[in-house]
Structure formats: C-alpha cells, structure tokens
Amino acid sequence: MTLLAAAAETSSGVPAFVFPLCGALFFTFLGFVTWSFRDVAYRHSHKFEATRHDETGVDEFGHTKH
C-alpha cells in the first residue's frame, strides 16, 4: 500500500471547505481584536500630557525627536 492510497482511505469526516473557513474565521477574530484596541493610547492622553510638549523632546507618538 502506498502512502497516497493510505491517505485516500483515511478521511477526517469534515468537508474540505471547513479548514479554510476555520482559518478565515480565526483571522477575522484577530482582526476584530486588533481593531477594538485602535485608540486605547488616546483614551488616557491626560496622563501623558508631558510627552506632548515640544520642550520634552518627545513627539505625540512617544518617539524622541532628532
């Protein structure tokens, strides 16, 4: 019995379109989680008011100015 014949005999019991559907649903879920945290930094901007001034050498994204 060859490997190909053995693979043809075994079946997962699930139609083939279910596997890519599960992957698509998983990445859609990850995209939703990422999208839901898109503006978290600006919700608490009053705590970081010192980083928004020019005299600190830090821009509005928290990076040092050159």
mmCIF file of N, CA, C and O in Angstrom:
data_model
loop_
_atom_site.group_PDB
_atom_site.id
_atom_site.type_symbol
_atom_site.label_atom_id
_atom_site.label_comp_id
_atom_site.label_asym_id
_atom_site.label_seq_id
_atom_site.Cartn_x
_atom_site.Cartn_y
_atom_site.Cartn_z
ATOM 1 N N MET A 1 0.843 -1.173 0.000
ATOM 2 C CA MET A 1 0.000 0.000 0.000
ATOM 3 C C MET A 1 0.894 1.243 0.000
ATOM 4 O O MET A 1 1.754 1.400 0.850
ATOM 5 N N THR A 2 0.642 2.106 -0.912
ATOM 6 C CA THR A 2 1.448 3.321 -0.999
ATOM 7 C C THR A 2 0.879 4.399 -0.068
ATOM 8 O O THR A 2 -0.231 4.278 0.450
ATOM 9 N N LEU A 3 1.665 5.391 0.121
ATOM 10 C CA LEU A 3 1.256 6.495 1.003
ATOM 11 C C LEU A 3 0.030 7.213 0.446
ATOM 12 O O LEU A 3 -0.857 7.605 1.196
ATOM 13 N N LEU A 4 -0.030 7.363 -0.854
ATOM 14 C CA LEU A 4 -1.168 8.026 -1.479
ATOM 15 C C LEU A 4 -2.449 7.216 -1.297
ATOM 16 O O LEU A 4 -3.511 7.771 -1.015
ATOM 17 N N ALA A 5 -2.345 5.928 -1.417
ATOM 18 C CA ALA A 5 -3.524 5.077 -1.228
ATOM 19 C C ALA A 5 -3.975 5.103 0.224
ATOM 20 O O ALA A 5 -5.169 5.090 0.512
ATOM 21 N N ALA A 6 -3.021 5.162 1.154
ATOM 22 C CA ALA A 6 -3.382 5.226 2.564
ATOM 23 C C ALA A 6 -4.049 6.557 2.904
ATOM 24 O O ALA A 6 -4.978 6.605 3.708
ATOM 25 N N ALA A 7 -3.614 7.609 2.280
ATOM 26 C CA ALA A 7 -4.212 8.915 2.519
ATOM 27 C C ALA A 7 -5.616 8.977 1.937
ATOM 28 O O ALA A 7 -6.487 9.651 2.479
ATOM 29 N N ALA A 8 -5.843 8.295 0.842
ATOM 30 C CA ALA A 8 -7.163 8.296 0.229
ATOM 31 C C ALA A 8 -8.159 7.502 1.062
ATOM 32 O O ALA A 8 -9.346 7.795 1.061
ATOM 33 N N GLU A 9 -7.680 6.486 1.792
ATOM 34 C CA GLU A 9 -8.575 5.657 2.597
ATOM 35 C C GLU A 9 -8.998 6.355 3.882
ATOM 36 O O GLU A 9 -10.110 6.153 4.353
ATOM 37 N N THR A 10 -8.129 7.156 4.458
ATOM 38 C CA THR A 10 -8.473 7.838 5.704
ATOM 39 C C THR A 10 -9.211 9.126 5.390
ATOM 40 O O THR A 10 -8.882 9.846 4.460
ATOM 41 N N SER A 11 -10.204 9.418 6.183
ATOM 42 C CA SER A 11 -10.996 10.610 5.974
ATOM 43 C C SER A 11 -11.164 11.317 7.313
ATOM 44 O O SER A 11 -11.282 10.682 8.354
ATOM 45 N N SER A 12 -11.180 12.636 7.273
ATOM 46 C CA SER A 12 -11.331 13.385 8.510
ATOM 47 C C SER A 12 -12.800 13.508 8.907
ATOM 48 O O SER A 12 -13.092 13.889 10.024
ATOM 49 N N GLY A 13 -13.702 13.214 8.012
ATOM 50 C CA GLY A 13 -15.118 13.314 8.305
ATOM 51 C C GLY A 13 -15.658 14.723 8.178
ATOM 52 O O GLY A 13 -16.799 14.980 8.518
ATOM 53 N N VAL A 14 -14.815 15.638 7.713
ATOM 54 C CA VAL A 14 -15.209 17.029 7.565
ATOM 55 C C VAL A 14 -14.992 17.419 6.109
ATOM 56 O O VAL A 14 -13.962 17.080 5.529
ATOM 57 N N PRO A 15 -15.936 18.128 5.512
ATOM 58 C CA PRO A 15 -15.719 18.585 4.125
ATOM 59 C C PRO A 15 -14.483 19.489 4.028
ATOM 60 O O PRO A 15 -14.098 20.160 4.992
ATOM 61 N N ALA A 16 -13.885 19.502 2.887
ATOM 62 C CA ALA A 16 -12.610 20.205 2.694
ATOM 63 C C ALA A 16 -12.724 21.716 2.883
ATOM 64 O O ALA A 16 -11.761 22.365 3.279
ATOM 65 N N PHE A 17 -13.892 22.319 2.637
ATOM 66 C CA PHE A 17 -14.016 23.767 2.761
ATOM 67 C C PHE A 17 -14.039 24.233 4.208
ATOM 68 O O PHE A 17 -13.897 25.426 4.484
ATOM 69 N N VAL A 18 -14.180 23.331 5.157
ATOM 70 C CA VAL A 18 -14.262 23.715 6.567
ATOM 71 C C VAL A 18 -12.912 24.212 7.085
ATOM 72 O O VAL A 18 -12.864 25.139 7.898
ATOM 73 N N PHE A 19 -11.816 23.643 6.627
ATOM 74 C CA PHE A 19 -10.495 24.032 7.115
ATOM 75 C C PHE A 19 -10.141 25.475 6.751
ATOM 76 O O PHE A 19 -9.753 26.250 7.631
ATOM 77 N N PRO A 20 -10.291 25.905 5.493
ATOM 78 C CA PRO A 20 -10.031 27.327 5.208
ATOM 79 C C PRO A 20 -11.057 28.249 5.873
ATOM 80 O O PRO A 20 -10.731 29.378 6.248
ATOM 81 N N LEU A 21 -12.284 27.768 6.058
ATOM 82 C CA LEU A 21 -13.293 28.569 6.738
ATOM 83 C C LEU A 21 -12.902 28.821 8.194
ATOM 84 O O LEU A 21 -13.042 29.941 8.687
ATOM 85 N N CYS A 22 -12.379 27.807 8.860
ATOM 86 C CA CYS A 22 -11.910 27.987 10.239
ATOM 87 C C CYS A 22 -10.749 28.980 10.296
ATOM 88 O O CYS A 22 -10.683 29.827 11.194
ATOM 89 N N GLY A 23 -9.828 28.893 9.350
ATOM 90 C CA GLY A 23 -8.720 29.849 9.300
ATOM 91 C C GLY A 23 -9.200 31.262 9.057
ATOM 92 O O GLY A 23 -8.729 32.208 9.699
ATOM 93 N N ALA A 24 -10.154 31.422 8.154
ATOM 94 C CA ALA A 24 -10.684 32.761 7.865
ATOM 95 C C ALA A 24 -11.406 33.329 9.080
ATOM 96 O O ALA A 24 -11.260 34.514 9.396
ATOM 97 N N LEU A 25 -12.163 32.507 9.770
ATOM 98 C CA LEU A 25 -12.852 32.968 10.975
ATOM 99 C C LEU A 25 -11.869 33.349 12.073
ATOM 100 O O LEU A 25 -12.068 34.330 12.791
ATOM 101 N N PHE A 26 -10.796 32.585 12.205
ATOM 102 C CA PHE A 26 -9.786 32.877 13.210
ATOM 103 C C PHE A 26 -9.104 34.218 12.937
ATOM 104 O O PHE A 26 -8.966 35.049 13.835
ATOM 105 N N PHE A 27 -8.719 34.463 11.682
ATOM 106 C CA PHE A 27 -8.060 35.725 11.352
ATOM 107 C C PHE A 27 -9.034 36.898 11.396
ATOM 108 O O PHE A 27 -8.635 38.023 11.695
ATOM 109 N N THR A 28 -10.305 36.650 11.126
ATOM 110 C CA THR A 28 -11.308 37.702 11.281
ATOM 111 C C THR A 28 -11.443 38.076 12.751
ATOM 112 O O THR A 28 -11.536 39.256 13.099
ATOM 113 N N PHE A 29 -11.433 37.088 13.614
ATOM 114 C CA PHE A 29 -11.476 37.343 15.054
ATOM 115 C C PHE A 29 -10.252 38.140 15.503
ATOM 116 O O PHE A 29 -10.376 39.110 16.257
ATOM 117 N N LEU A 30 -9.071 37.769 15.044
ATOM 118 C CA LEU A 30 -7.857 38.513 15.397
ATOM 119 C C LEU A 30 -7.918 39.946 14.869
ATOM 120 O O LEU A 30 -7.476 40.882 15.553
ATOM 121 N N GLY A 31 -8.453 40.129 13.688
ATOM 122 C CA GLY A 31 -8.603 41.474 13.147
ATOM 123 C C GLY A 31 -9.567 42.310 13.972
ATOM 124 O O GLY A 31 -9.334 43.494 14.198
ATOM 125 N N PHE A 32 -10.650 41.717 14.446
ATOM 126 C CA PHE A 32 -11.591 42.438 15.292
ATOM 127 C C PHE A 32 -10.948 42.846 16.609
ATOM 128 O O PHE A 32 -11.134 43.965 17.085
ATOM 129 N N VAL A 33 -10.165 41.956 17.207
ATOM 130 C CA VAL A 33 -9.475 42.285 18.463
ATOM 131 C C VAL A 33 -8.492 43.427 18.237
ATOM 132 O O VAL A 33 -8.423 44.368 19.030
ATOM 133 N N THR A 34 -7.738 43.379 17.161
ATOM 134 C CA THR A 34 -6.801 44.454 16.843
ATOM 135 C C THR A 34 -7.534 45.765 16.609
ATOM 136 O O THR A 34 -7.126 46.821 17.086
ATOM 137 N N TRP A 35 -8.631 45.729 15.879
ATOM 138 C CA TRP A 35 -9.420 46.926 15.587
ATOM 139 C C TRP A 35 -10.012 47.528 16.859
ATOM 140 O O TRP A 35 -10.105 48.745 16.989
ATOM 141 N N SER A 36 -10.385 46.691 17.816
ATOM 142 C CA SER A 36 -11.024 47.208 19.024
ATOM 143 C C SER A 36 -10.051 47.966 19.926
ATOM 144 O O SER A 36 -10.477 48.755 20.761
ATOM 145 N N PHE A 37 -8.756 47.762 19.767
ATOM 146 C CA PHE A 37 -7.760 48.463 20.569
ATOM 147 C C PHE A 37 -7.085 49.590 19.796
ATOM 148 O O PHE A 37 -6.019 50.048 20.169
ATOM 149 N N ARG A 38 -7.687 50.105 18.733
ATOM 150 C CA ARG A 38 -7.038 51.059 17.849
ATOM 151 C C ARG A 38 -6.782 52.412 18.468
ATOM 152 O O ARG A 38 -5.885 53.107 18.060
ATOM 153 N N ASP A 39 -7.546 52.838 19.474
ATOM 154 C CA ASP A 39 -7.350 54.170 20.035
ATOM 155 C C ASP A 39 -7.173 54.166 21.552
ATOM 156 O O ASP A 39 -7.487 55.142 22.213
ATOM 157 N N VAL A 40 -6.663 53.098 22.087
ATOM 158 C CA VAL A 40 -6.508 52.982 23.535
ATOM 159 C C VAL A 40 -5.529 54.023 24.072
ATOM 160 O O VAL A 40 -5.735 54.583 25.147
ATOM 161 N N ALA A 41 -4.490 54.343 23.338
ATOM 162 C CA ALA A 41 -3.486 55.300 23.819
ATOM 163 C C ALA A 41 -4.088 56.683 24.010
ATOM 164 O O ALA A 41 -3.669 57.422 24.910
ATOM 165 N N TYR A 42 -5.055 57.051 23.195
ATOM 166 C CA TYR A 42 -5.630 58.385 23.290
ATOM 167 C C TYR A 42 -6.744 58.493 24.325
ATOM 168 O O TYR A 42 -7.185 59.568 24.654
ATOM 169 N N ARG A 43 -7.218 57.384 24.855
ATOM 170 C CA ARG A 43 -8.237 57.429 25.905
ATOM 171 C C ARG A 43 -7.671 57.964 27.206
ATOM 172 O O ARG A 43 -8.396 58.507 28.017
ATOM 173 N N HIS A 44 -6.387 57.775 27.406
ATOM 174 C CA HIS A 44 -5.737 58.200 28.638
ATOM 175 C C HIS A 44 -4.681 59.257 28.357
ATOM 176 O O HIS A 44 -3.658 59.305 29.033
ATOM 177 N N SER A 45 -4.917 60.097 27.383
ATOM 178 C CA SER A 45 -3.908 61.073 26.976
ATOM 179 C C SER A 45 -3.649 62.117 28.050
ATOM 180 O O SER A 45 -2.580 62.723 28.069
ATOM 181 N N HIS A 46 -4.590 62.344 28.965
ATOM 182 C CA HIS A 46 -4.365 63.331 30.025
ATOM 183 C C HIS A 46 -3.257 62.885 30.977
ATOM 184 O O HIS A 46 -2.619 63.698 31.618
ATOM 185 N N LYS A 47 -2.990 61.598 31.047
ATOM 186 C CA LYS A 47 -1.908 61.095 31.898
ATOM 187 C C LYS A 47 -0.540 61.361 31.292
ATOM 188 O O LYS A 47 0.454 61.378 31.993
ATOM 189 N N PHE A 48 -0.492 61.532 29.979
ATOM 190 C CA PHE A 48 0.774 61.683 29.281
ATOM 191 C C PHE A 48 0.905 63.061 28.658
ATOM 192 O O PHE A 48 1.488 63.227 27.600
ATOM 193 N N GLU A 49 0.342 64.045 29.280
ATOM 194 C CA GLU A 49 0.362 65.393 28.724
ATOM 195 C C GLU A 49 1.782 65.936 28.606
ATOM 196 O O GLU A 49 2.083 66.722 27.712
ATOM 197 N N ALA A 50 2.698 65.509 29.468
ATOM 198 C CA ALA A 50 4.077 65.994 29.414
ATOM 199 C C ALA A 50 4.778 65.540 28.139
ATOM 200 O O ALA A 50 5.669 66.219 27.641
ATOM 201 N N THR A 51 4.401 64.425 27.580
ATOM 202 C CA THR A 51 5.056 63.938 26.364
ATOM 203 C C THR A 51 4.575 64.665 25.127
ATOM 204 O O THR A 51 5.132 64.491 24.059
ATOM 205 N N ARG A 52 3.555 65.510 25.243
ATOM 206 C CA ARG A 52 3.019 66.210 24.087
ATOM 207 C C ARG A 52 3.616 67.609 23.926
ATOM 208 O O ARG A 52 3.289 68.300 22.988
ATOM 209 N N HIS A 53 4.479 68.038 24.810
ATOM 210 C CA HIS A 53 5.064 69.371 24.723
ATOM 211 C C HIS A 53 6.386 69.310 23.969
ATOM 212 O O HIS A 53 7.109 68.328 24.013
ATOM 213 N N ASP A 54 6.704 70.391 23.301
ATOM 214 C CA ASP A 54 7.926 70.432 22.499
ATOM 215 C C ASP A 54 9.186 70.429 23.348
ATOM 216 O O ASP A 54 10.229 69.960 22.909
ATOM 217 N N GLU A 55 9.134 70.947 24.576
ATOM 218 C CA GLU A 55 10.351 71.042 25.382
ATOM 219 C C GLU A 55 10.836 69.693 25.913
ATOM 220 O O GLU A 55 11.940 69.574 26.390
ATOM 221 N N THR A 56 10.030 68.647 25.815
ATOM 222 C CA THR A 56 10.461 67.342 26.317
ATOM 223 C C THR A 56 11.313 66.589 25.315
ATOM 224 O O THR A 56 11.994 65.647 25.682
ATOM 225 N N GLY A 57 11.242 66.949 24.039
ATOM 226 C CA GLY A 57 11.986 66.220 23.023
ATOM 227 C C GLY A 57 11.291 64.949 22.587
ATOM 228 O O GLY A 57 11.891 64.070 21.983
ATOM 229 N N VAL A 58 9.991 64.833 22.910
ATOM 230 C CA VAL A 58 9.222 63.649 22.554
ATOM 231 C C VAL A 58 8.029 64.108 21.730
ATOM 232 O O VAL A 58 7.350 65.070 22.085
ATOM 233 N N ASP A 59 7.758 63.411 20.605
ATOM 234 C CA ASP A 59 6.609 63.800 19.799
ATOM 235 C C ASP A 59 5.335 63.174 20.330
ATOM 236 O O ASP A 59 5.333 62.513 21.362
ATOM 237 N N GLU A 60 4.219 63.399 19.633
ATOM 238 C CA GLU A 60 2.929 62.941 20.139
ATOM 239 C C GLU A 60 2.786 61.419 20.132
ATOM 240 O O GLU A 60 1.878 60.880 20.735
ATOM 241 N N PHE A 61 3.692 60.706 19.464
ATOM 242 C CA PHE A 61 3.647 59.257 19.444
ATOM 243 C C PHE A 61 4.613 58.620 20.447
ATOM 244 O O PHE A 61 4.728 57.402 20.505
ATOM 245 N N GLY A 62 5.319 59.441 21.210
ATOM 246 C CA GLY A 62 6.232 58.916 22.213
ATOM 247 C C GLY A 62 7.644 58.671 21.713
ATOM 248 O O GLY A 62 8.462 58.108 22.414
ATOM 249 N N HIS A 63 7.930 59.085 20.472
ATOM 250 C CA HIS A 63 9.274 58.890 19.930
ATOM 251 C C HIS A 63 10.136 60.109 20.220
ATOM 252 O O HIS A 63 9.649 61.239 20.218
ATOM 253 N N THR A 64 11.418 59.887 20.460
ATOM 254 C CA THR A 64 12.315 61.015 20.706
ATOM 255 C C THR A 64 12.567 61.764 19.413
ATOM 256 O O THR A 64 12.659 61.167 18.327
ATOM 257 N N LYS A 65 12.656 63.053 19.523
ATOM 258 C CA LYS A 65 12.915 63.887 18.343
ATOM 259 C C LYS A 65 14.413 63.985 18.116
ATOM 260 O O LYS A 65 15.202 64.026 19.028
ATOM 261 N N HIS A 66 14.782 64.028 16.847
ATOM 262 C CA HIS A 66 16.202 64.100 16.489
ATOM 263 C C HIS A 66 16.585 65.499 16.105
ATOM 264 O O HIS A 66 15.922 66.229 15.534
#
